[in-house]
Amino acid sequence: MAEMIAQISCASCPLRKLPAFSRVTEGEIEFIEKFKMGELHGKAGGAIYLEGAASPHLFTLLSGWAFRYKTLPDGRRQILNYLFPGDFIGVQTTLEVAMDHGIEALTDVRLCVFSRGRLNELFAERPGLALDITWLAAREERILDDNLLAVGRRKSSERIAYLLWHLADRAAESGLLNKDGSLDLPMTQQHLADTLGLSLVTFNKTLQRLRRGKFFSFENRRLEILDEDAMMKAAAVYRPSQPTRPLI
Amino acid sequence: MAEMIAQISCASCPLRKLPAFSRVTEGEIEFIEKFKMGELHGKAGGAIYLEGAASPHLFTLLSGWAFRYKTLPDGRRQILNYLFPGDFIGVQTTLEVAMDHGIEALTDVRLCVFSRGRLNELFAERPGLALDITWLAAREERILDDNLLAVGRRKSSERIAYLLWHLADRAAESGLLNKDGSLDLPMTQQHLADTLGLSLVTFNKTLQRLRRGKFFSFENRRLEILDEDAMMKAAAVYRPSQPTRPLI
DNA sequence: CGAGGCCTTGACGCTACTCAAGGCGCGTGG
DNA sequence: CCACGCGCCTTGAGTAGCGTCAAGGCCTCG
């Protein structure tokens, strides 16, 4: 599915428009340019990483949607998280270790390819960028924490409300919302069920039940959150109250 | 619960005995020494981080067991992962953001305290250590991936077998096994159930069922894996076969 | 000796799963 | 142009797994 294409300048990278990337300096751009190996285009449904294969590459998602997943021997699949433009792909694994999860494109994607072997160069020469990478990894870990809480301890209706709210939130960050605030999701209900540890049937039936609440709409893969408070309540989310007491 | 005590030399740090830390250079030790703010002793059951509180500190666990967790408003708790000696605590959060998970000590613990604000100094001056931190974060993410797969897609007996196997594995890495290969776990069945997204009762009943298989023993919190293959089979774990095909 | 923490077991009910079938929309080919 | 197949969504029926409630036992500690 993969097709390598010619170098494109980082200075004109679409990601630079995102607020999260605005403070990257000119010197850093210049360095990234050297670090970049090329650009990769993938088709919807194609594999970016295969489970169990080793890959010498790191990627940044330039455009499109993808997801990370793991499977059990008998085929049961768990989607770990969704990847949005600007997300870094592949820090999870080290040089020697084989990928223990797969990555698949949900839409056509454009990827920026980096050399994994030169990562220590980046750390040595551009500590600012290194810190950014670590920060991205930490953010991904927080998302995983949230997902684990949802799958482990929320009931089906809460899980669904949580996931839809979460996706809308991340999409907003990445500037993927439509003008009217709605969001077109590329994944099927099977994907969403596999994210939440639910069966497709349970996902669908619970979704029907949630739809009757009217605080969001989700038809033909178009999601719109109509009442955020109601949504958060349905998701059993709370904004933690102010710090109880600082330690040491 | 926290009690700050006097500086202790990093050169004699107990972690240096672990294979993972053997290659730290003298220069790096010297730097760590400056970066270190002190040592903290905590009692079993005490909070290291509180959910929702901001903390300006980073820690390394020197000895003892702890766990990270999140809770829902109504008290349902999900344990995210367990912390072993050598694990880094607190990279998950950035400077400004409040902790969105809590950390609690399972046994008495000794922590090495670092200044979070000086993290960029570390990245600037010691890229090798920075890479180590990122590597630790990536490893933690892999563990979370595995947990998410277990909680989302394994059934209760598989989850329990998986968790016991995983704990034995990590304990072995950290040199916590008894001479006879058994392992004394500090957590209650309630902790384990909260790790796996199960109720205490289901955990216990399923454990009884698993015990009849005789491929491990787990009595009075002492765990011993008697037949690793049977254990992995019960856990629905597989060593992934060789890479299908390399991409690009 | 009593209290409390933890483990264990039984009874019962609900949630989520599997199996099964049908509908809708879209693309393809006769 | 319409029939057909396919992917995806939807719904019903029956079941199994897991959760809750409840109670009792064991051990430790005060």
Coordinates of C-alpha atoms (C1' of nucleotides) in Angstrom, one line a residue:
Chain A
M1 CA 0.0 0.0 0.0
A2 CA 2.9 2.3 0.6
E3 CA 4.3 4.6 -2.0
M4 CA 7.4 6.7 -1.3
I5 CA 7.5 10.1 -2.9
A6 CA 9.9 13.0 -3.3
Q7 CA 11.1 15.3 -0.5
I8 CA 8.9 18.2 0.4
S9 CA 10.0 21.1 2.4
C10 CA 9.3 21.1 6.1
A11 CA 9.0 24.9 6.1
S12 CA 5.7 24.5 4.2
C13 CA 4.6 21.5 6.3
P14 CA 0.8 21.6 6.9
L15 CA 1.4 20.8 10.6
R16 CA 3.0 24.2 11.1
K17 CA -0.5 25.7 10.9
L18 CA -1.5 23.9 14.1
P19 CA -1.2 25.9 17.3
A20 CA 0.8 23.1 18.9
F21 CA 3.6 23.5 16.3
S22 CA 3.7 27.2 16.1
R23 CA 6.7 27.8 18.3
V24 CA 9.1 25.6 16.4
T25 CA 12.1 27.7 15.5
E26 CA 13.7 28.2 12.1
G27 CA 16.8 26.3 13.2
E28 CA 14.7 23.4 14.3
I29 CA 12.9 23.3 11.0
E30 CA 16.3 23.2 9.3
F31 CA 17.3 20.2 11.4
I32 CA 14.0 18.4 10.9
E33 CA 14.6 18.8 7.2
K34 CA 17.8 16.8 7.5
F35 CA 16.2 14.2 9.7
K36 CA 13.4 13.6 7.3
M37 CA 13.8 10.8 4.9
G38 CA 10.8 11.4 2.7
E39 CA 7.1 11.3 2.5
L40 CA 4.8 8.3 2.3
H41 CA 1.3 8.1 1.0
G42 CA -1.0 5.3 2.2
K43 CA -4.5 4.3 1.2
A44 CA -7.4 3.8 3.6
G45 CA -7.4 0.4 5.1
G46 CA -3.7 -0.1 4.5
A47 CA -1.1 -1.2 7.1
I48 CA 1.4 1.3 8.3
Y49 CA 3.0 -1.1 10.8
L50 CA 2.3 -4.7 10.9
E51 CA 2.0 -6.4 14.3
G52 CA 5.1 -8.4 14.9
A53 CA 7.2 -6.8 12.2
A54 CA 10.2 -4.6 12.9
S55 CA 10.4 -1.2 11.4
P56 CA 13.4 1.0 11.2
H57 CA 11.2 4.1 10.7
L58 CA 9.5 6.7 12.7
F59 CA 6.6 8.7 11.3
T60 CA 4.6 11.8 11.8
L61 CA 1.1 11.8 10.5
L62 CA 0.7 14.7 8.2
S63 CA -2.9 14.2 7.2
G64 CA -5.6 11.6 7.6
W65 CA -6.6 9.2 10.3
A66 CA -5.1 6.0 11.6
F67 CA -5.3 3.8 14.6
R68 CA -3.0 1.6 16.7
Y69 CA -4.3 -1.9 17.6
K70 CA -3.3 -5.2 19.1
T71 CA -4.9 -8.6 18.5
L72 CA -5.1 -11.9 20.3
P73 CA -4.2 -15.2 18.6
D74 CA -7.8 -16.0 17.9
G75 CA -8.4 -12.6 16.2
R76 CA -10.0 -10.6 18.9
R77 CA -8.9 -7.0 18.3
Q78 CA -8.4 -4.1 20.6
I79 CA -7.9 -0.6 19.2
L80 CA -5.5 1.2 21.5
N81 CA -5.9 4.7 20.2
Y82 CA -6.5 6.9 17.2
L83 CA -3.9 8.9 15.5
F84 CA -4.5 12.5 14.4
P85 CA -2.4 14.8 12.2
G86 CA 0.6 15.8 14.2
D87 CA 0.8 12.6 16.1
F88 CA 4.2 10.9 16.3
I89 CA 4.2 7.2 15.3
G90 CA 6.7 4.6 16.5
V91 CA 8.3 6.0 19.6
Q92 CA 6.7 3.2 21.5
T93 CA 9.1 0.7 20.2
T94 CA 12.9 0.6 20.5
L95 CA 15.3 -0.2 17.8
E96 CA 15.7 -3.9 18.3
V97 CA 12.2 -4.8 19.5
A98 CA 9.6 -5.9 17.0
M99 CA 6.4 -3.9 16.8
D100 CA 4.0 -5.4 19.2
H101 CA 1.1 -3.5 17.8
G102 CA -0.1 -2.7 14.3
I103 CA -1.1 0.6 12.8
E104 CA -3.7 0.9 10.1
A105 CA -4.9 3.8 8.1
L106 CA -8.5 4.7 8.3
T107 CA -8.4 7.2 5.5
D108 CA -5.8 8.0 2.9
V109 CA -2.8 9.2 4.9
R110 CA 0.3 11.2 4.3
L111 CA 3.2 10.4 6.5
C112 CA 6.5 12.1 7.1
V113 CA 9.2 9.4 7.5
F114 CA 12.2 9.7 9.8
S115 CA 15.1 7.5 10.5
R116 CA 14.8 5.8 13.8
G117 CA 18.5 5.2 14.0
R118 CA 19.2 8.9 14.0
L119 CA 17.0 9.6 17.0
N120 CA 20.0 9.9 19.3
E121 CA 21.4 12.6 16.9
L122 CA 18.2 14.5 17.4
F123 CA 18.4 14.2 21.2
A124 CA 22.0 15.3 21.1
E125 CA 21.6 18.3 18.9
R126 CA 18.1 19.5 19.5
P127 CA 17.0 19.0 23.1
G128 CA 14.0 21.2 22.5
L129 CA 12.7 18.8 19.9
A130 CA 13.6 15.8 22.1
L131 CA 11.5 17.3 24.9
D132 CA 8.6 17.8 22.4
I133 CA 8.8 14.1 21.5
T134 CA 8.8 13.1 25.1
W135 CA 5.9 15.4 25.7
L136 CA 4.0 13.8 22.9
A137 CA 4.7 10.4 24.3
A138 CA 3.5 11.5 27.7
R139 CA 0.3 12.9 26.2
E140 CA -0.4 9.6 24.4
E141 CA 0.1 7.8 27.7
R142 CA -2.5 10.0 29.4
I143 CA -4.9 9.1 26.6
L144 CA -4.2 5.5 27.1
D145 CA -4.8 5.9 30.9
D146 CA -8.2 7.4 30.1
N147 CA -9.1 4.6 27.7
L148 CA -8.1 2.0 30.2
L149 CA -10.3 3.6 32.8
A150 CA -13.2 3.7 30.4
V151 CA -12.8 0.1 29.3
G152 CA -12.1 -1.3 32.7
R153 CA -14.6 0.6 34.8
R154 CA -17.3 2.3 32.7
K155 CA -20.4 0.6 31.6
S156 CA -21.3 0.5 27.9
S157 CA -23.3 3.7 27.6
E158 CA -20.6 5.6 29.5
R159 CA -17.9 4.2 27.4
I160 CA -19.6 5.3 24.2
A161 CA -20.4 8.7 25.4
Y162 CA -16.8 9.0 26.6
L163 CA -15.3 8.0 23.3
L164 CA -17.4 10.2 21.2
W165 CA -16.7 13.1 23.5
H166 CA -13.0 12.3 23.4
L167 CA -12.9 12.1 19.6
A168 CA -14.7 15.4 19.2
D169 CA -12.3 16.9 21.6
R170 CA -9.2 15.7 19.8
A171 CA -10.6 16.5 16.4
A172 CA -11.2 20.1 17.6
E173 CA -7.5 20.3 18.7
S174 CA -6.4 19.1 15.2
G175 CA -8.8 21.5 13.4
L176 CA -10.8 18.7 11.9
L177 CA -14.3 20.0 12.8
N178 CA -16.6 21.1 10.1
K179 CA -17.6 24.8 10.1
D180 CA -20.9 24.0 11.9
G181 CA -19.0 22.2 14.6
S182 CA -19.9 18.7 13.5
L183 CA -17.3 16.0 12.8
D184 CA -17.1 13.4 10.1
L185 CA -15.7 10.2 11.5
P186 CA -14.0 7.7 9.2
M187 CA -14.4 4.7 11.4
T188 CA -17.2 2.1 11.4
Q189 CA -19.1 1.0 14.5
Q190 CA -17.0 -2.1 14.5
H191 CA -13.9 0.1 15.0
L192 CA -15.5 2.0 17.8
A193 CA -16.7 -1.3 19.5
D194 CA -13.1 -2.6 19.3
T195 CA -11.9 0.5 20.9
L196 CA -14.2 0.1 23.9
G197 CA -14.0 -3.6 24.4
L198 CA -17.6 -4.1 23.3
S199 CA -19.2 -6.3 20.7
L200 CA -20.6 -4.7 17.6
V201 CA -24.1 -5.6 18.6
T202 CA -23.9 -4.2 22.1
F203 CA -22.3 -1.0 20.7
N204 CA -25.1 -0.5 18.3
K205 CA -27.9 -1.2 20.7
T206 CA -26.4 1.0 23.4
L207 CA -25.9 3.7 20.8
Q208 CA -29.6 3.6 20.0
R209 CA -30.4 4.0 23.6
L210 CA -28.1 7.0 23.9
R211 CA -29.4 8.6 20.8
R212 CA -32.8 8.9 22.5
G213 CA -31.2 11.3 25.0
K214 CA -30.8 13.9 22.2
F215 CA -27.6 15.5 23.6
F216 CA -25.6 14.5 20.6
S217 CA -26.4 13.3 17.1
F218 CA -24.4 10.6 15.3
E219 CA -25.9 9.5 12.0
N220 CA -24.0 8.3 8.9
R221 CA -20.8 8.8 10.8
R222 CA -21.4 12.4 11.4
L223 CA -21.1 13.3 15.0
E224 CA -22.3 16.5 16.7
I225 CA -22.3 17.1 20.4
L226 CA -25.3 19.2 21.2
D227 CA -25.1 19.4 25.0
E228 CA -21.6 19.0 26.3
D229 CA -22.6 18.9 30.0
A230 CA -25.1 16.2 29.3
M231 CA -22.5 14.4 27.3
M232 CA -20.0 14.5 30.1
K233 CA -22.6 13.4 32.6
A234 CA -23.5 10.4 30.4
A235 CA -19.8 9.6 30.2
A236 CA -19.3 9.8 33.9
V237 CA -16.6 12.4 33.4
Y238 CA -15.9 15.1 35.9
R239 CA -13.5 18.0 36.0
P240 CA -11.5 17.2 39.0
S241 CA -12.0 19.7 41.7
Q242 CA -9.2 21.9 42.9
P243 CA -6.1 20.2 44.2
T244 CA -6.9 18.7 47.7
R245 CA -3.5 19.5 49.1
P246 CA -0.1 19.8 47.7
L247 CA 2.4 17.2 48.8
I248 CA 6.0 18.0 49.9
Chain B
M1 CA 2.8 10.2 54.8
A2 CA 5.8 11.8 53.3
E3 CA 9.1 12.4 55.1
M4 CA 12.0 14.1 53.4
I5 CA 15.4 13.0 54.4
A6 CA 19.0 13.9 53.8
Q7 CA 20.9 13.6 50.5
I8 CA 22.3 10.2 49.8
S9 CA 25.0 9.6 47.1
C10 CA 23.8 8.5 43.7
A11 CA 27.0 6.5 43.2
S12 CA 25.8 4.1 45.8
C13 CA 22.2 4.1 44.6
P14 CA 20.7 0.6 44.9
L15 CA 19.3 0.9 41.3
R16 CA 22.8 0.7 39.9
K17 CA 22.9 -3.0 40.6
L18 CA 20.0 -3.6 38.1
P19 CA 21.2 -4.6 34.7
A20 CA 19.2 -1.8 33.0
F21 CA 21.2 0.8 34.8
S22 CA 24.6 -0.7 34.5
R23 CA 25.8 1.4 31.6
V24 CA 25.2 4.8 33.2
T25 CA 28.5 6.7 33.0
E26 CA 30.4 8.4 35.8
G27 CA 29.7 11.8 34.2
E28 CA 26.0 11.0 34.2
I29 CA 26.0 10.0 37.8
E30 CA 27.6 13.3 38.6
F31 CA 24.9 15.1 36.8
I32 CA 22.1 13.1 38.4
E33 CA 23.6 14.0 41.7
K34 CA 23.0 17.7 41.0
F35 CA 19.6 17.0 39.6
K36 CA 18.5 15.1 42.7
M37 CA 16.7 17.1 45.4
G38 CA 16.5 14.5 48.1
E39 CA 15.1 11.2 49.2
L40 CA 11.6 10.6 50.3
H41 CA 10.3 7.7 52.4
G42 CA 6.6 6.7 52.2
K43 CA 4.6 4.3 54.1
A44 CA 2.5 1.4 52.7
G45 CA -0.9 2.8 51.7
G46 CA 0.2 6.4 51.5
A47 CA -0.4 8.7 48.6
I48 CA 2.6 9.7 46.5
Y49 CA 0.6 11.7 44.0
L50 CA -3.0 12.7 44.6
E51 CA -5.4 12.6 41.8
G52 CA -6.1 16.2 40.7
A53 CA -3.2 17.8 42.5
A54 CA -0.3 19.4 40.8
S55 CA 3.2 18.3 41.7
P56 CA 6.4 20.0 40.9
H57 CA 8.4 16.8 41.4
L58 CA 9.5 13.8 39.5
F59 CA 10.5 10.6 41.3
T60 CA 12.3 7.4 40.7
L61 CA 11.2 4.5 42.8
L62 CA 14.3 3.2 44.7
S63 CA 12.6 0.4 46.5
G64 CA 9.2 -0.9 47.2
W65 CA 6.0 -1.2 45.2
A66 CA 3.5 1.4 44.1
F67 CA 0.7 1.7 41.6
R68 CA -0.9 4.4 39.4
Y69 CA -4.7 4.6 39.4
K70 CA -7.6 6.7 38.2
T71 CA -11.1 6.9 39.7
L72 CA -14.5 7.8 38.5
P73 CA -16.7 10.3 40.4
D74 CA -18.6 7.5 42.1
G75 CA -15.5 5.8 43.3
R76 CA -14.9 3.1 40.8
R77 CA -11.2 2.6 40.6
Q78 CA -9.0 1.5 37.7
I79 CA -5.4 0.6 38.5
L80 CA -3.3 1.6 35.5
N81 CA -0.1 -0.1 36.2
Y82 CA 2.3 -1.2 38.9
L83 CA 5.6 0.6 39.6
F84 CA 8.7 -1.3 40.3
P85 CA 12.1 -0.2 41.6
G86 CA 13.8 1.8 38.8
D87 CA 10.5 3.1 37.3
F88 CA 10.3 6.8 36.7
I89 CA 7.2 8.5 38.1
G90 CA 5.7 11.7 36.8
V91 CA 6.8 12.1 33.2
Q92 CA 3.2 11.5 32.3
T93 CA 2.3 15.0 33.3
T94 CA 3.6 18.3 32.1
L95 CA 4.5 21.3 34.2
E96 CA 1.2 23.1 34.2
V97 CA -1.3 20.3 34.0
A98 CA -2.7 18.8 37.2
M99 CA -2.1 15.1 37.8
D100 CA -4.9 13.2 36.3
H101 CA -4.0 10.0 38.1
G102 CA -3.0 9.1 41.7
I103 CA -0.1 7.1 42.8
E104 CA -0.2 5.1 46.0
A105 CA 2.4 3.0 47.8
L106 CA 1.7 -0.7 48.3
T107 CA 4.6 -1.2 50.6
D108 CA 6.9 1.2 52.3
V109 CA 8.8 3.0 49.5
R110 CA 12.0 5.0 49.1
L111 CA 11.8 7.6 46.4
C112 CA 14.4 9.7 44.7
V113 CA 13.1 13.2 44.2
F114 CA 14.0 15.4 41.2
S115 CA 13.0 18.8 40.2
R116 CA 10.6 18.8 37.3
G117 CA 11.5 22.4 36.4
R118 CA 15.0 21.3 35.6
L119 CA 14.0 18.6 33.2
N120 CA 14.9 20.8 30.2
E121 CA 18.4 21.2 31.7
L122 CA 18.8 17.5 31.8
F123 CA 17.6 17.3 28.1
A124 CA 20.0 20.0 27.1
E125 CA 23.1 18.7 29.0
R126 CA 22.6 14.9 29.0
P127 CA 21.0 13.6 25.9
G128 CA 21.8 10.1 26.9
L129 CA 19.8 10.3 30.0
A130 CA 17.0 12.1 28.1
L131 CA 16.8 9.2 25.7
D132 CA 16.7 6.8 28.7
I133 CA 13.7 8.7 30.1
T134 CA 11.9 8.6 26.8
W135 CA 12.7 4.9 26.5
L136 CA 11.2 4.3 30.0
A137 CA 8.1 6.2 29.0
A138 CA 7.8 4.1 25.8
R139 CA 8.2 0.9 27.8
E140 CA 5.4 2.0 30.1
E141 CA 3.3 2.7 27.1
R142 CA 3.8 -0.8 25.9
I143 CA 2.7 -2.1 29.2
L144 CA -0.4 0.0 29.1
D145 CA -1.1 -1.3 25.6
D146 CA -1.0 -4.8 26.9
N147 CA -3.2 -4.0 29.8
L148 CA -5.7 -2.4 27.5
L149 CA -5.8 -5.4 25.3
A150 CA -6.3 -7.6 28.4
V151 CA -9.1 -5.6 29.9
G152 CA -10.8 -4.9 26.6
R153 CA -10.6 -8.3 25.0
R154 CA -9.7 -11.1 27.3
K155 CA -12.1 -13.0 29.5
S156 CA -11.8 -13.1 33.2
S157 CA -9.6 -16.2 33.4
E158 CA -7.3 -15.0 30.7
R159 CA -7.0 -11.6 32.3
I160 CA -5.9 -13.1 35.6
A161 CA -3.5 -15.5 34.1
Y162 CA -2.1 -12.7 32.0
L163 CA -1.6 -10.4 35.0
L164 CA 0.0 -12.9 37.2
W165 CA 2.4 -13.9 34.4
H166 CA 3.1 -10.2 33.7
L167 CA 3.8 -9.4 37.3
A168 CA 6.2 -12.4 37.7
D169 CA 7.9 -11.3 34.5
R170 CA 8.5 -7.7 35.7
A171 CA 9.4 -8.8 39.2
A172 CA 12.1 -11.1 37.7
E173 CA 13.5 -8.1 35.7
S174 CA 13.7 -6.1 38.9
G175 CA 15.3 -8.9 40.9
L176 CA 12.4 -9.3 43.3
L177 CA 11.9 -13.0 43.0
N178 CA 12.7 -15.2 46.0
K179 CA 15.5 -17.7 45.6
D180 CA 13.1 -20.5 44.8
G181 CA 11.6 -18.5 42.0
S182 CA 8.4 -17.6 43.9
L183 CA 7.2 -14.0 44.3
D184 CA 5.6 -12.3 47.3
L185 CA 3.0 -9.9 46.0
P186 CA 2.1 -6.9 48.2
M187 CA -1.4 -6.3 46.8
T188 CA -4.8 -7.6 47.8
Q189 CA -7.2 -9.3 45.4
Q190 CA -9.1 -6.1 45.4
H191 CA -6.1 -4.4 43.8
L192 CA -5.8 -7.1 41.2
A193 CA -9.5 -7.0 40.4
D194 CA -9.2 -3.2 40.0
T195 CA -6.3 -3.7 37.6
L196 CA -8.3 -6.1 35.4
G197 CA -11.7 -4.3 35.4
L198 CA -13.3 -7.2 37.4
S199 CA -15.2 -7.2 40.6
L200 CA -13.6 -8.7 43.6
V201 CA -16.0 -11.6 43.7
T202 CA -15.5 -12.5 40.1
F203 CA -11.8 -12.3 40.5
N204 CA -11.8 -14.6 43.4
K205 CA -14.1 -17.2 41.9
T206 CA -12.2 -17.2 38.7
L207 CA -9.0 -17.6 40.6
Q208 CA -10.4 -20.6 42.3
R209 CA -11.2 -22.1 39.0
L210 CA -7.7 -21.3 37.6
R211 CA -6.0 -22.8 40.7
R212 CA -7.5 -26.2 39.8
G213 CA -5.3 -26.2 36.6
K214 CA -2.2 -26.5 38.9
F215 CA 0.1 -24.6 36.5
F216 CA 0.7 -21.9 39.1
S217 CA 0.2 -21.5 42.8
F218 CA -1.0 -18.4 44.5
E219 CA -1.7 -18.7 48.2
N220 CA -1.3 -16.1 50.8
R221 CA -0.1 -13.6 48.2
R222 CA 2.8 -15.9 47.2
L223 CA 2.9 -16.5 43.5
E224 CA 4.8 -19.2 41.8
I225 CA 4.5 -20.1 38.1
L226 CA 4.9 -23.8 37.7
D227 CA 4.3 -24.3 34.0
E228 CA 5.0 -21.2 31.9
D229 CA 3.6 -22.6 28.7
A230 CA 0.3 -23.5 30.3
M231 CA 0.3 -20.1 31.9
M232 CA 0.7 -18.4 28.6
K233 CA -1.9 -20.6 27.0
A234 CA -4.4 -19.7 29.8
A235 CA -3.6 -16.1 29.3
A236 CA -4.1 -16.3 25.5
V237 CA -0.6 -14.9 25.0
Y238 CA 1.4 -15.8 22.0
R239 CA 4.9 -15.1 20.9
P240 CA 4.2 -13.4 17.6
S241 CA 5.5 -15.4 14.7
Q242 CA 8.2 -14.0 12.5
P243 CA 7.5 -10.7 10.7
T244 CA 5.1 -11.3 7.8
R245 CA 6.8 -8.8 5.5
P246 CA 8.8 -5.7 6.0
L247 CA 7.2 -2.5 4.8
I248 CA 9.1 0.1 2.8
Chain C
dC1 C1' -11.8 -11.4 73.4
dG2 C1' -13.6 -8.3 70.1
dA3 C1' -12.9 -5.7 65.8
dG4 C1' -11.4 -5.2 61.3
dG5 C1' -9.2 -6.6 57.0
dC6 C1' -9.1 -10.0 53.7
dC7 C1' -10.5 -14.2 51.4
dT8 C1' -14.2 -17.4 50.2
dT9 C1' -18.7 -19.1 48.7
dG10 C1' -23.7 -19.2 47.5
dA11 C1' -27.9 -17.1 45.4
dC12 C1' -29.8 -14.1 42.2
dG13 C1' -30.2 -10.7 38.5
dC14 C1' -28.6 -7.9 34.9
dT15 C1' -25.4 -6.6 31.3
dA16 C1' -23.3 -7.7 27.4
dC17 C1' -22.3 -11.6 24.2
dT18 C1' -23.6 -14.8 20.4
dC19 C1' -26.5 -16.2 16.8
dA20 C1' -29.5 -15.0 13.4
dA21 C1' -32.0 -12.3 10.0
dG22 C1' -33.2 -8.3 7.5
dG23 C1' -32.6 -3.4 5.6
dC24 C1' -30.3 0.2 3.3
dG25 C1' -27.0 2.3 0.1
dC26 C1' -23.7 1.9 -3.2
dG27 C1' -20.9 0.0 -6.8
dT28 C1' -20.6 -3.4 -10.6
dG29 C1' -21.8 -5.9 -14.3
dG30 C1' -25.2 -8.3 -17.2
Chain D
dC1 C1' -31.6 0.1 -16.2
dC2 C1' -32.1 -3.2 -13.0
dA3 C1' -30.3 -7.2 -10.5
dC4 C1' -27.0 -8.6 -7.5
dG5 C1' -23.4 -8.6 -4.1
dC6 C1' -21.2 -6.5 -0.4
dG7 C1' -20.3 -3.6 3.5
dC8 C1' -22.4 -1.6 7.1
dC9 C1' -26.1 -0.7 10.3
dT10 C1' -30.1 -2.4 12.9
dT11 C1' -33.0 -5.4 15.6
dG12 C1' -34.8 -9.7 18.0
dA13 C1' -34.1 -13.9 20.8
dG14 C1' -31.7 -16.7 23.9
dT15 C1' -27.7 -17.4 26.8
dA16 C1' -23.6 -16.9 29.6
dG17 C1' -20.6 -14.3 32.1
dC18 C1' -19.9 -11.1 35.4
dG19 C1' -21.8 -8.0 39.0
dT20 C1' -24.2 -7.2 43.4
dC21 C1' -25.8 -8.7 47.8
dA22 C1' -25.1 -11.4 51.6
dA23 C1' -22.9 -14.2 54.9
dG24 C1' -19.3 -16.8 57.1
dG25 C1' -14.3 -18.0 58.1
dC26 C1' -9.6 -17.0 59.2
dC27 C1' -6.0 -14.3 60.9
dT28 C1' -3.9 -10.3 63.1
dC29 C1' -3.8 -6.7 66.2
dG30 C1' -5.2 -4.0 70.0

